[in-house]
PDB file of C-alpha atoms in Angstrom:
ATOM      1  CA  UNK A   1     -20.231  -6.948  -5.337  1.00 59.00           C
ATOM      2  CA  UNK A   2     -17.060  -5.026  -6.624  1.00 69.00           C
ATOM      3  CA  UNK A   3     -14.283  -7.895  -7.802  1.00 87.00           C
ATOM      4  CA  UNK A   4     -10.787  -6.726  -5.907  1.00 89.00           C
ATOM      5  CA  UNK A   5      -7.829  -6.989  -8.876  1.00 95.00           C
ATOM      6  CA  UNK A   6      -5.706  -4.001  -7.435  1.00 97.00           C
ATOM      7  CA  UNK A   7      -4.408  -4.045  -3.844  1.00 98.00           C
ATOM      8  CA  UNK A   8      -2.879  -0.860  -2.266  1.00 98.00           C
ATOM      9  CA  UNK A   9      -0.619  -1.178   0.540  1.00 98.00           C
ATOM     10  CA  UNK A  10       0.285   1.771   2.498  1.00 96.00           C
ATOM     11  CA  UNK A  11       3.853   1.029   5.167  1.00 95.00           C
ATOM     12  CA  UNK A  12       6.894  -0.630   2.948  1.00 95.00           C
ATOM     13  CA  UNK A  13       8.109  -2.063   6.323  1.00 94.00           C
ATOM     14  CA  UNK A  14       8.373  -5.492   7.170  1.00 95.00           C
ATOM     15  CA  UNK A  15       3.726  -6.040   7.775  1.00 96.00           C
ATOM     16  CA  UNK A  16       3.777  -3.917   4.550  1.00 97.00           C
ATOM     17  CA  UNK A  17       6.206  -6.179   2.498  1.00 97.00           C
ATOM     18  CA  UNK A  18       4.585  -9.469   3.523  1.00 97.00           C
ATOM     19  CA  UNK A  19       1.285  -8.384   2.477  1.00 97.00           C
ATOM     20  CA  UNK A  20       2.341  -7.041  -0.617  1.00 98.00           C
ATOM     21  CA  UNK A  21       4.200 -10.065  -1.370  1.00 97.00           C
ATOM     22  CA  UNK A  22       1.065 -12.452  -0.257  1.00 98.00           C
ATOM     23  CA  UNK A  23      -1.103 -10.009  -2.746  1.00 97.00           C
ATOM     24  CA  UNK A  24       1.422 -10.569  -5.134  1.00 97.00           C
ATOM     25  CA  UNK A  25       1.589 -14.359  -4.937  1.00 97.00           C
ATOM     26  CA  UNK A  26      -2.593 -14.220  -5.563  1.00 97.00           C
ATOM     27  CA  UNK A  27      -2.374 -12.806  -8.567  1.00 97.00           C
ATOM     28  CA  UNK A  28      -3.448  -9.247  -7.476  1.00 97.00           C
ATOM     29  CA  UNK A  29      -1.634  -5.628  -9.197  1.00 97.00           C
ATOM     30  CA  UNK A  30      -0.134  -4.286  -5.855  1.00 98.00           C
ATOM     31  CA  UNK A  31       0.800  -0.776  -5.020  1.00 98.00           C
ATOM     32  CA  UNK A  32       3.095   0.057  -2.282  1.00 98.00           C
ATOM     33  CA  UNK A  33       4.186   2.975  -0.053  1.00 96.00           C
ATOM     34  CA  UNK A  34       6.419   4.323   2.282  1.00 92.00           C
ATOM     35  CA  UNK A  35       7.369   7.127   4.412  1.00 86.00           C
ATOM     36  CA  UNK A  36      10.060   8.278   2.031  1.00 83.00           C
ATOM     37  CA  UNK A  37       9.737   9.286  -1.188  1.00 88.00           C
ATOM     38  CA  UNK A  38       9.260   6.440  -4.034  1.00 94.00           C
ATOM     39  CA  UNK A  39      13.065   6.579  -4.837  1.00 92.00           C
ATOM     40  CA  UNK A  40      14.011   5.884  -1.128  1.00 89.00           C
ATOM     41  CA  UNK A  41      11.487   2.509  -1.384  1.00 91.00           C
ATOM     42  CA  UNK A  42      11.757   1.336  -4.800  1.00 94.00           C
ATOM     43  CA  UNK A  43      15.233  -0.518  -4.699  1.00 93.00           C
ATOM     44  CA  UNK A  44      14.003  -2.363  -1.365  1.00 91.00           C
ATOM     45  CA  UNK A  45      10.213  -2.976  -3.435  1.00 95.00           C
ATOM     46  CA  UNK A  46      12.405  -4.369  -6.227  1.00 95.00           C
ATOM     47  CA  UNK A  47      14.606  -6.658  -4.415  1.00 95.00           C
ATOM     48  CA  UNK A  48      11.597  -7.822  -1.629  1.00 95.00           C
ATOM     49  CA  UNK A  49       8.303  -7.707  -3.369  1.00 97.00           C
ATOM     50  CA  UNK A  50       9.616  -7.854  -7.441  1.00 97.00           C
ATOM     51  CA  UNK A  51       6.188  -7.022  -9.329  1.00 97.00           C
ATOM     52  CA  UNK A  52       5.107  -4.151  -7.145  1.00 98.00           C
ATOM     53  CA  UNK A  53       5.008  -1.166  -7.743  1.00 98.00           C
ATOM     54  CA  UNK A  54       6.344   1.605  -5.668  1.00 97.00           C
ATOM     55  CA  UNK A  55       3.900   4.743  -5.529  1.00 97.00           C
ATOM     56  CA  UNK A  56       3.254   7.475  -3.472  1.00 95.00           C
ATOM     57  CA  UNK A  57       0.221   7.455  -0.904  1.00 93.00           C
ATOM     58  CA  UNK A  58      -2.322   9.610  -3.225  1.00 94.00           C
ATOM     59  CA  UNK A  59      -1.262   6.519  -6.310  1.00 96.00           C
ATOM     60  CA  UNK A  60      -1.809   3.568  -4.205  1.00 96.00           C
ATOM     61  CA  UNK A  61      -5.220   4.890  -3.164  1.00 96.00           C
ATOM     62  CA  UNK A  62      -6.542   6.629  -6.252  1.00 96.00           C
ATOM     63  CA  UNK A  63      -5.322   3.108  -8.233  1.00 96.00           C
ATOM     64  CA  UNK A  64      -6.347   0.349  -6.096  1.00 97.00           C
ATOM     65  CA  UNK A  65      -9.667  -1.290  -4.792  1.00 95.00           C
ATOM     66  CA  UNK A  66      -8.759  -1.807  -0.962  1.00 97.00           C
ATOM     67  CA  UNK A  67      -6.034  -0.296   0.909  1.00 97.00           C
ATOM     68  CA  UNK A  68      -4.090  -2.275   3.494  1.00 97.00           C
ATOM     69  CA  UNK A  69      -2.563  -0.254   6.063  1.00 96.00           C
ATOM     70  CA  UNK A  70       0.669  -1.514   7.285  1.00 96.00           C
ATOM     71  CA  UNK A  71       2.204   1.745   9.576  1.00 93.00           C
ATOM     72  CA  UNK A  72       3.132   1.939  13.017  1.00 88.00           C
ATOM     73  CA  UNK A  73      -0.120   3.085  15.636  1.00 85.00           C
ATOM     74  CA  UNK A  74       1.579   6.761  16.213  1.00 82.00           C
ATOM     75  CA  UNK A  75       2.191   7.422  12.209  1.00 82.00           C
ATOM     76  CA  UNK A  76      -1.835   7.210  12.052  1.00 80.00           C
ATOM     77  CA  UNK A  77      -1.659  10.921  11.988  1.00 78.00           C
ATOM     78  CA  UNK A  78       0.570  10.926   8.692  1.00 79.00           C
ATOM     79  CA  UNK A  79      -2.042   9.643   6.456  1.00 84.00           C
ATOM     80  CA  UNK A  80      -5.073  12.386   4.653  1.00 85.00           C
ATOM     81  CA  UNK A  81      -8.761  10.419   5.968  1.00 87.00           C
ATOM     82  CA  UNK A  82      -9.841  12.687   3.020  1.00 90.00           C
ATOM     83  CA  UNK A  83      -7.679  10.722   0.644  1.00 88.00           C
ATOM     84  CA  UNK A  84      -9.656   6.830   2.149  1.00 91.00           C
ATOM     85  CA  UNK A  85     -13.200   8.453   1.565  1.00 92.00           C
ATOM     86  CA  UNK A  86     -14.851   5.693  -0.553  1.00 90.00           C
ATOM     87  CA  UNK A  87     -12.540   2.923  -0.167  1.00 92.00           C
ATOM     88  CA  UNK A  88     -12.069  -0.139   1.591  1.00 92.00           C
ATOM     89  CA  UNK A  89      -9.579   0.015   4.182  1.00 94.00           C
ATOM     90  CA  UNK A  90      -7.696  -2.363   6.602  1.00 94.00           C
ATOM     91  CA  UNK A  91      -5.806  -2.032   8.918  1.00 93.00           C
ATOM     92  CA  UNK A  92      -2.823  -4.393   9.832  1.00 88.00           C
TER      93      UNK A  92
END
């Protein structure tokens, strides 16, 4: 059984921040992405979810053991399948 430490959440929107900030709270490393690039997320990471760490989508995945996703149905399209082979995925 593989022990989750590092939680990778993919959407910085409101889902995205609550679950990064309940990963946070349980003691788990979090990654977190957004549309934009890191620089357009990582004042709003710092000031919601203090602790996590903004990334872009190829980080959060390569770095964590399951992968929350947090987007919007029709932005589906936006994220590389490729890049999920092999990990544990949810989706919000």
């Amino acid at each position: 059984m593989m022990a989750i430490q590092r939680v990778g959440v993919i959407g910085a929107g409101k889902v995205g921040i609550v679950l990064a900030g309940l990963a946070l709270d349980a003691g788990y490393t979090v990654r977190i992405s957004g549309s934009g690039s890191v620089k357009k997320i990582a004042l709003t990471i710092k000031t919601l979810v203090p602790g996590a760490i903004p990334s872009e989508n190829a980080d959060v995945v390569a770095n964590s053991d399951i992968i929350l996703l947090a987007i919007p149905l029709s932005r589906y399209k936006n994220i590389d399948a490729d890049l999920l082979k092999g990990k544990l995925v949810i989706d919000a």
